[in-house]
CSV table of C-alpha atoms in Angstrom, one decimal:
chain,number,residue,atom,x,y,z
A,1,MET,CA,12.4,10.4,26.6
A,2,THR,CA,15.5,10.9,24.4
A,3,ASN,CA,14.7,11.4,20.7
A,4,PRO,CA,16.6,9.3,18.2
A,5,ALA,CA,19.5,11.1,16.4
A,6,PRO,CA,18.3,13.2,13.5
A,7,ILE,CA,19.0,12.2,10.0
A,8,HIS,CA,21.9,14.1,8.5
A,9,SER,CA,21.0,14.9,5.0
A,10,ASN,CA,20.2,17.9,2.8
A,11,ASP,CA,16.9,16.2,1.8
A,12,PRO,CA,16.0,13.8,4.7
A,13,TYR,CA,12.3,13.6,4.0
A,14,ARG,CA,12.9,12.6,0.4
A,15,GLU,CA,15.4,9.9,1.5
A,16,TRP,CA,12.9,8.6,4.1
A,17,LEU,CA,10.1,8.5,1.4
A,18,ARG,CA,12.3,6.8,-1.1
A,19,LYS,CA,13.3,4.1,1.4
A,20,ARG,CA,9.7,3.7,2.6
A,21,LEU,CA,8.2,3.4,-0.9
A,22,GLY,CA,11.1,1.2,-2.0
A,23,GLN,CA,10.0,-1.5,0.5
A,24,GLU,CA,6.7,-1.7,-1.3
A,25,MET,CA,7.5,-1.2,-4.9
A,26,GLY,CA,11.3,-1.2,-5.4
A,27,VAL,CA,13.8,1.6,-5.5
A,28,ARG,CA,13.3,2.5,-9.2
A,29,GLU,CA,9.5,2.6,-9.0
A,30,ALA,CA,9.7,4.6,-5.8
A,31,GLU,CA,11.9,7.2,-7.4
A,32,MET,CA,9.5,7.4,-10.4
A,33,THR,CA,6.5,7.8,-8.1
A,34,ILE,CA,8.2,10.7,-6.3
A,35,GLN,CA,9.2,12.4,-9.5
A,36,GLY,CA,5.7,12.0,-10.9
A,37,ALA,CA,4.3,13.6,-7.7
A,38,VAL,CA,6.7,16.5,-8.0
A,39,GLN,CA,5.9,17.2,-11.6
A,40,ARG,CA,2.2,16.8,-11.2
A,41,ARG,CA,2.1,19.4,-8.4
A,42,GLY,CA,4.5,21.8,-10.0
A,43,TRP,CA,7.1,21.6,-7.3
A,44,THR,CA,10.7,22.7,-8.0
A,45,ALA,CA,12.5,19.5,-8.9
A,46,VAL,CA,15.6,20.2,-6.8
A,47,ARG,CA,14.1,21.6,-3.7
A,48,ALA,CA,14.1,19.5,-0.5
A,49,LEU,CA,10.8,17.9,0.5
A,50,GLY,CA,9.1,18.6,3.8
A,51,PRO,CA,6.6,16.4,5.8
A,52,ARG,CA,3.6,18.0,4.1
A,53,ASP,CA,5.0,17.1,0.7
A,54,VAL,CA,5.5,13.5,1.8
A,55,VAL,CA,1.9,13.3,3.0
A,56,ALA,CA,0.8,14.2,-0.6
A,57,VAL,CA,3.0,11.4,-2.1
A,58,LEU,CA,1.8,8.9,0.5
A,59,GLN,CA,-1.8,9.7,-0.4
A,60,ASP,CA,-1.0,9.1,-4.1
A,61,VAL,CA,0.4,5.7,-3.3
A,62,TYR,CA,-2.5,4.9,-1.0
A,63,LYS,CA,-5.0,5.5,-3.8
A,64,VAL,CA,-3.1,3.1,-6.1
A,65,MET,CA,-2.7,0.5,-3.3
A,66,ARG,CA,-6.3,0.6,-2.4
A,67,ASP,CA,-7.2,-0.5,-6.0
A,68,GLN,CA,-4.5,-3.1,-6.2
A,69,VAL,CA,-4.4,-4.8,-2.8
A,70,GLY,CA,-7.7,-3.7,-1.1
A,71,GLU,CA,-8.7,-1.0,1.2
A,72,GLY,CA,-7.8,-2.9,4.4
A,73,ARG,CA,-4.1,-3.4,3.6
A,74,ALA,CA,-3.8,0.1,2.1
A,75,ASP,CA,-5.3,1.7,5.2
A,76,LYS,CA,-2.9,-0.3,7.5
A,77,TRP,CA,0.1,0.7,5.3
A,78,LEU,CA,-0.9,4.4,5.4
A,79,GLU,CA,-1.5,4.3,9.1
A,80,VAL,CA,2.0,2.9,9.9
A,81,ALA,CA,3.7,5.2,7.3
A,82,SER,CA,1.9,8.3,8.7
A,83,THR,CA,2.9,7.4,12.3
A,84,ASP,CA,6.5,6.9,11.3
A,85,LEU,CA,6.5,10.1,9.4
A,86,ALA,CA,5.2,11.9,12.5
A,87,HIS,CA,8.1,10.5,14.5
A,88,LEU,CA,10.6,11.7,11.9
A,89,ALA,CA,9.0,15.2,12.0
A,90,GLU,CA,9.7,15.2,15.8
A,91,THR,CA,13.4,15.0,15.3
A,92,VAL,CA,14.3,16.4,11.9
A,93,PRO,CA,13.4,20.1,11.0
A,94,VAL,CA,12.3,20.9,7.4
A,95,PRO,CA,15.5,21.6,5.3
A,96,THR,CA,15.7,25.3,4.7
A,97,ILE,CA,17.6,26.9,1.9
A,98,THR,CA,18.7,30.4,2.8
A,99,PRO,CA,19.4,33.0,0.1
A,100,ILE,CA,23.0,33.9,-0.5
A,101,PHE,CA,22.3,37.6,0.2
A,102,THR,CA,19.9,38.7,2.9
A,103,GLU,CA,18.8,42.2,3.8
A,104,SER,CA,20.1,43.4,7.2
A,105,THR,CA,16.6,44.6,8.3
A,106,PRO,CA,13.1,43.7,7.3
A,107,ARG,CA,11.5,45.9,4.7
A,108,ALA,CA,8.6,48.1,5.7
A,109,LEU,CA,5.2,46.4,5.8
A,110,ARG,CA,1.9,48.1,4.9
A,111,TRP,CA,-0.6,47.7,7.7
A,112,GLY,CA,-3.8,45.7,7.0
A,113,ARG,CA,-7.3,47.0,7.6
A,114,ARG,CA,-8.4,44.1,9.9
A,115,ALA,CA,-7.0,42.9,13.1
A,116,HIS,CA,-6.4,39.5,11.4
A,117,ASP,CA,-4.3,41.2,8.8
A,118,LEU,CA,-2.0,42.6,11.5
A,119,ALA,CA,-1.4,39.1,13.0
A,120,LEU,CA,-0.6,37.7,9.6
A,121,LEU,CA,1.8,40.5,8.7
A,122,LEU,CA,3.5,40.1,12.1
A,123,ALA,CA,3.9,36.3,11.5
A,124,ARG,CA,5.4,36.9,8.1
A,125,SER,CA,7.8,39.4,9.5
A,126,HIS,CA,8.9,36.9,12.2
A,127,ALA,CA,9.4,34.3,9.5
A,128,GLU,CA,11.6,36.7,7.4
A,129,ILE,CA,13.7,37.5,10.5
A,130,ALA,CA,14.1,33.8,11.4
A,131,MET,CA,15.3,33.1,7.8
A,132,ARG,CA,17.9,35.9,8.0
A,133,SER,CA,19.0,34.7,11.4
A,134,LEU,CA,19.5,31.1,10.0
A,135,GLY,CA,21.5,32.6,7.0
A,136,ALA,CA,23.7,34.5,9.4
A,137,ILE,CA,24.4,31.5,11.6
A,138,ARG,CA,25.3,29.4,8.6
A,139,SER,CA,27.8,32.0,7.4
A,140,ASN,CA,29.6,32.1,10.8
A,141,PRO,CA,31.5,28.9,11.7
A,142,ASP,CA,31.5,29.9,15.4
A,143,LEU,CA,27.7,29.6,15.4
A,144,SER,CA,27.4,26.3,13.6
A,145,ALA,CA,26.1,24.5,16.7
A,146,LEU,CA,23.1,26.8,16.6
A,147,GLU,CA,22.0,25.8,13.1
A,148,THR,CA,19.6,23.1,14.1
A,149,ALA,CA,17.9,25.4,16.7
A,150,ALA,CA,17.6,28.1,14.0
A,151,GLU,CA,16.1,25.6,11.5
A,152,TRP,CA,13.4,24.8,14.1
A,153,ASP,CA,12.9,28.6,14.6
A,154,VAL,CA,12.3,29.0,10.8
A,155,GLN,CA,9.9,26.1,10.8
A,156,ALA,CA,8.0,27.4,13.8
A,157,THR,CA,7.6,30.9,12.3
A,158,GLN,CA,6.5,29.5,8.9
A,159,ALA,CA,3.9,27.3,10.8
A,160,GLU,CA,2.6,30.4,12.5
A,161,VAL,CA,2.1,32.1,9.1
A,162,ARG,CA,0.3,29.0,7.9
A,163,ARG,CA,-1.9,29.2,11.0
A,164,TRP,CA,-3.1,32.7,10.2
A,165,GLU,CA,-3.5,32.0,6.5
A,166,THR,CA,-5.7,29.0,7.5
A,167,GLU,CA,-7.8,31.4,9.7
A,168,ASP,CA,-8.3,33.6,6.7
A,169,MET,CA,-9.4,30.6,4.6
A,170,LEU,CA,-11.8,29.4,7.3
A,171,THR,CA,-13.3,32.9,7.7
A,172,ASN,CA,-14.1,33.1,3.9
A,173,LEU,CA,-15.4,29.5,4.0
A,174,ARG,CA,-17.7,30.1,6.9
A,175,ALA,CA,-19.0,33.2,5.2
A,176,ASP,CA,-19.9,31.2,2.1
A,177,HIS,CA,-21.5,28.5,4.2
A,178,ALA,CA,-23.5,31.1,6.1
A,179,ARG,CA,-25.0,32.5,2.8
A,180,VAL,CA,-26.2,29.0,1.8
A,181,GLU,CA,-27.5,28.2,5.2
A,182,VAL,CA,-29.6,31.3,5.2
A,183,ALA,CA,-30.9,30.4,1.8
A,184,ASP,CA,-31.9,27.0,3.2
A,185,GLN,CA,-33.8,28.8,6.0
A,186,VAL,CA,-35.6,31.0,3.5
A,187,ALA,CA,-36.5,27.9,1.4
A,188,ALA,CA,-37.8,26.1,4.5
A,189,SER,CA,-39.8,29.1,5.5
A,190,ARG,CA,-41.3,29.4,2.1
A,191,ALA,CA,-42.4,25.8,2.3
A,192,GLN,CA,-43.8,26.4,5.8
A,193,ALA,CA,-45.7,29.4,4.5
A,194,GLU,CA,-47.3,27.3,1.8
A,195,LEU,CA,-48.2,24.6,4.4
A,196,LEU,CA,-49.7,27.2,6.8
A,197,PHE,CA,-51.7,28.9,4.0
A,198,LEU,CA,-53.3,25.6,3.1
A,199,ARG,CA,-53.9,24.7,6.7
A,200,VAL,CA,-55.6,28.0,7.4
A,201,ALA,CA,-57.7,27.7,4.3
A,202,GLU,CA,-58.8,24.2,5.4
A,203,LEU,CA,-59.6,25.3,9.0
A,204,GLU,CA,-61.6,28.3,7.8
A,205,ALA,CA,-63.6,26.0,5.5
A,206,GLY,CA,-64.1,23.5,8.2
A,207,LYS,CA,-62.8,20.7,6.0
A,208,GLY,CA,-60.6,19.1,8.7
A,209,ARG,CA,-61.2,15.7,10.2
A,210,GLU,CA,-62.0,17.4,13.5
A,211,GLN,CA,-63.8,20.6,14.2
A,212,ALA,CA,-61.1,23.3,14.6
A,213,SER,CA,-61.2,25.5,17.7
A,214,PRO,CA,-60.9,29.3,17.4
A,215,ALA,CA,-57.5,29.0,19.2
A,216,GLN,CA,-56.1,26.6,16.5
A,217,LEU,CA,-57.2,28.9,13.7
A,218,ALA,CA,-55.8,32.0,15.4
A,219,HIS,CA,-52.5,30.2,16.1
A,220,SER,CA,-52.1,29.1,12.5
A,221,ARG,CA,-52.9,32.6,11.2
A,222,LEU,CA,-50.3,34.0,13.6
A,223,MET,CA,-47.6,31.6,12.4
A,224,LEU,CA,-48.4,32.4,8.8
A,225,THR,CA,-48.0,36.1,9.5
A,226,GLN,CA,-44.7,35.6,11.3
A,227,THR,CA,-43.4,33.3,8.5
A,228,THR,CA,-44.4,35.8,5.8
A,229,SER,CA,-42.6,38.6,7.8
A,230,PHE,CA,-39.5,36.6,7.9
A,231,LEU,CA,-39.6,36.0,4.1
A,232,ASP,CA,-40.2,39.7,3.5
A,233,ALA,CA,-37.0,40.5,5.5
A,234,PHE,CA,-34.6,37.8,4.4
A,235,ALA,CA,-35.7,36.5,1.0
A,236,PRO,CA,-34.3,39.7,-0.8
A,237,LEU,CA,-30.9,39.1,0.9
A,238,VAL,CA,-30.1,35.6,-0.6
A,239,ALA,CA,-30.2,33.7,-3.8
A,240,GLU,CA,-32.9,31.1,-3.0
A,241,GLU,CA,-31.6,28.7,-5.7
A,242,ASP,CA,-28.6,28.1,-3.4
A,243,ALA,CA,-30.9,26.0,-1.3
A,244,ASP,CA,-31.2,23.5,-4.2
A,245,THR,CA,-27.5,22.9,-4.5
A,246,PRO,CA,-26.6,19.2,-3.7
A,247,LEU,CA,-25.5,18.2,-0.3
A,248,THR,CA,-21.8,17.6,0.1
A,249,MET,CA,-21.4,14.2,1.8
A,250,LEU,CA,-17.6,14.2,2.4
A,251,ASP,CA,-17.6,10.4,2.9
A,252,MET,CA,-14.0,9.9,4.0
A,253,ASN,CA,-11.9,8.0,6.5
A,254,LEU,CA,-11.2,10.1,9.5
A,255,ASP,CA,-8.6,7.7,10.9
A,256,ASN,CA,-6.5,9.5,13.5
A,257,ALA,CA,-3.1,8.2,12.2
A,258,ARG,CA,-3.6,10.0,8.9
A,259,PHE,CA,-3.6,13.3,10.8
A,260,SER,CA,-0.8,12.5,13.2
A,261,LEU,CA,1.5,15.2,11.8
A,262,GLY,CA,-0.9,17.7,13.4
A,263,VAL,CA,1.1,17.4,16.7
A,264,PRO,CA,4.7,17.7,15.6
A,265,LEU,CA,3.9,20.4,13.0
A,266,HIS,CA,1.8,22.5,15.4
A,267,PRO,CA,3.3,26.1,15.7
A,268,ASN,CA,3.5,25.8,19.5
A,269,VAL,CA,5.2,22.5,19.4
A,270,LEU,CA,7.8,23.7,16.9
A,271,ARG,CA,8.4,26.8,19.0
A,272,ALA,CA,9.0,24.6,22.0
A,273,ARG,CA,11.5,22.4,20.0
A,274,HIS,CA,13.4,25.6,19.0
A,275,THR,CA,13.5,26.6,22.7
A,276,LEU,CA,14.8,23.1,23.7
A,277,ASN,CA,17.5,23.1,21.1
A,278,TYR,CA,18.6,26.6,22.0
A,279,ALA,CA,18.7,25.7,25.7
A,280,GLN,CA,20.8,22.6,24.9
A,281,TRP,CA,23.2,24.9,23.0
A,282,GLN,CA,23.4,27.3,25.9
A,283,ALA,CA,23.9,24.5,28.4
A,284,GLY,CA,27.1,23.3,26.7
A,285,GLU,CA,28.8,20.5,28.7
A,286,GLN,CA,26.0,20.5,31.3
A,287,GLY,CA,23.7,19.0,28.6
A,288,ALA,CA,20.4,17.5,29.8
A,289,GLU,CA,21.3,18.2,33.4
A,290,ALA,CA,21.0,21.9,33.0
A,291,PRO,CA,17.8,23.3,34.6
A,292,ALA,CA,16.9,25.3,31.5
A,293,VAL,CA,17.0,22.1,29.4
A,294,ALA,CA,14.8,20.2,31.8
A,295,GLU,CA,12.3,23.1,31.8
A,296,ALA,CA,12.4,23.3,28.0
A,297,ARG,CA,11.6,19.5,27.9
A,298,ARG,CA,8.6,20.0,30.2
A,299,THR,CA,7.4,22.9,28.0
A,300,LEU,CA,7.7,20.7,24.9
A,301,ALA,CA,5.8,17.9,26.5
A,302,GLN,CA,3.0,20.3,27.6
A,303,ALA,CA,2.8,21.8,24.1
A,304,GLU,CA,2.6,18.3,22.5
A,305,ALA,CA,-0.2,17.3,25.0
A,306,GLU,CA,-2.2,20.5,24.2
A,307,ALA,CA,-1.7,20.1,20.4
A,308,GLY,CA,-2.8,16.4,20.7
A,309,ALA,CA,-5.9,17.4,22.6
A,310,GLN,CA,-6.8,20.0,20.0
A,311,LEU,CA,-6.3,17.5,17.2
A,312,HIS,CA,-8.4,14.9,18.9
A,313,ALA,CA,-11.2,17.4,19.6
A,314,THR,CA,-11.3,18.5,16.0
A,315,LEU,CA,-11.3,14.9,14.8
A,316,ASP,CA,-14.1,14.0,17.2
A,317,ALA,CA,-16.1,16.9,16.1
A,318,ALA,CA,-15.6,16.0,12.4
A,319,ARG,CA,-16.7,12.4,13.2
A,320,GLN,CA,-19.8,13.5,15.0
A,321,HIS,CA,-20.8,15.8,12.1
A,322,GLN,CA,-20.2,13.0,9.7
A,323,THR,CA,-22.4,10.6,11.6
A,324,ALA,CA,-25.2,13.2,11.9
A,325,LEU,CA,-24.9,14.0,8.2
A,326,ARG,CA,-25.3,10.4,7.2
A,327,GLN,CA,-28.4,10.0,9.3
A,328,LEU,CA,-30.0,13.3,8.1
A,329,ALA,CA,-29.1,12.4,4.5
A,330,GLN,CA,-31.0,9.2,4.9
A,331,THR,CA,-34.0,11.2,6.2
A,332,VAL,CA,-33.8,13.4,3.2
A,333,GLU,CA,-33.9,10.4,0.9
A,334,ASP,CA,-36.8,8.9,2.8
A,335,LEU,CA,-38.8,12.1,2.5
A,336,GLU,CA,-38.0,12.4,-1.2
A,337,ALA,CA,-39.3,8.8,-1.7
A,338,ARG,CA,-42.4,9.6,0.4
A,339,ALA,CA,-43.2,12.7,-1.7
A,340,VAL,CA,-42.9,10.8,-5.0
A,341,ASN,CA,-45.2,8.1,-3.6
A,342,LEU,CA,-47.8,10.6,-2.4
A,343,ASN,CA,-47.7,12.4,-5.7
A,344,ASN,CA,-48.2,9.1,-7.6
A,345,LEU,CA,-51.1,8.1,-5.3
A,346,GLY,CA,-52.8,11.5,-5.8
A,347,GLY,CA,-52.2,12.8,-2.3
A,348,ASP,CA,-53.9,16.0,-1.2
A,349,ALA,CA,-52.1,19.3,-1.4
A,350,LEU,CA,-51.8,19.7,2.4
A,351,SER,CA,-50.1,16.3,2.8
A,352,LEU,CA,-47.7,17.1,0.0
A,353,ALA,CA,-46.9,20.5,1.4
A,354,LEU,CA,-46.2,18.9,4.8
A,355,VAL,CA,-43.7,16.5,3.3
A,356,ARG,CA,-42.0,19.3,1.3
A,357,PHE,CA,-41.7,21.3,4.5
A,358,GLU,CA,-40.2,18.4,6.4
A,359,TRP,CA,-37.8,17.7,3.4
A,360,ARG,CA,-36.6,21.3,3.5
A,361,GLN,CA,-36.0,21.2,7.2
A,362,ALA,CA,-34.1,18.0,6.9
A,363,ARG,CA,-31.9,19.3,4.1
A,364,ALA,CA,-31.2,22.5,6.1
A,365,ALA,CA,-30.1,20.4,9.1
A,366,ALA,CA,-28.0,18.1,6.9
A,367,ARG,CA,-26.4,21.1,5.2
A,368,ILE,CA,-25.3,22.5,8.6
A,369,GLN,CA,-23.6,19.2,9.5
A,370,SER,CA,-22.0,19.0,6.1
A,371,HIS,CA,-20.6,22.6,6.5
A,372,ARG,CA,-19.3,22.0,10.0
A,373,MET,CA,-17.6,18.8,8.9
A,374,GLU,CA,-16.0,20.5,5.9
A,375,GLU,CA,-14.7,23.3,8.1
A,376,ALA,CA,-13.2,20.7,10.5
A,377,ILE,CA,-11.6,18.8,7.7
A,378,ARG,CA,-10.2,21.8,6.0
A,379,LEU,CA,-8.6,22.8,9.4
A,380,LEU,CA,-7.1,19.3,9.7
A,381,GLU,CA,-5.8,19.4,6.2
A,382,ALA,CA,-4.1,22.7,6.8
A,383,LEU,CA,-2.4,21.3,9.8
A,384,VAL,CA,-0.7,18.4,8.0
A,385,SER,CA,-1.0,18.7,4.2
A,386,GLU,CA,-2.2,20.7,1.3
A,387,PRO,CA,-6.0,21.0,0.9
A,388,GLY,CA,-7.4,18.0,-1.0
A,389,ASP,CA,-4.8,15.4,-0.1
A,390,PHE,CA,-7.2,13.5,2.0
A,391,ARG,CA,-10.1,13.4,-0.5
């Protein structure tokens, strides 16, 4: 399929945004909205906007529209605008300003201490080289036809840098989540130990409703010993108060259209677009009939399909975690109400200990779903926007 002709402008995304917002609020109000977003986020006033910047402004407008015209109409407007923006991102590279003077060779880079550091340093080096190449092409009239391909190259290398920076962010986030999840497990084990201690005491005293068998008593003692051993090993490693931090619900709309930029801004898709534009330049008068151009189009289609599959998989995972989180959060609330009711009715210590243990288990399970959902959402945000734009 032939893409529409790209917009020829030094700031095409700002012009698209101004026109889009002007349809809803008028040209003057649209311009004020854009300027307000630029000032609020500390962006340089004169720099050209990119698709991720536009997403941030669309989210600002969405929040206002939701209060003024209702969530249904605001959701529909954002869905259509997001889809149109994704189509624009398929044909128009992000405007890039090259410095007047560029070094002839990349400066030396210090090696990192982790394998991840090396990949990030390499990606940053490629981005610098692509920027210098674009500057050289712009300064040579004989290479002017290569400028669009070079712009896609710059965008692809910058996306690769963003990918590795996102990996670093997710690594740190998962480490933080793991510490809290271990604290949850320690708190649940402490509640289990309390429950088992009371149960063993009751069985030893023969106070249960039914006569306990020697096997039941031995099994309860064994479980108490194992639980105590676990606490001895892991309790010193965590701050147990972390288990009492509130659950993060992340109650948000995971509509696919809002994340549609995840495909055209994927590093592999951007790289394929650069390859296609370069093949078209090399083909000259042959144009689309050249074998290299046809192969580049197939590669681009495959990259888009793979990026789309990754996007859908991440979204589906986030939705599944969100559904499980809501169900578990309701279980936590029910157990809290049950504990209050038991306490008010003067329930016995063993029954209260059982409810507290079940409550700790439900909270720990809910926390895991909350953390996995947050990790998926942070990945989606990194693909299409700055963190927090979809909150």
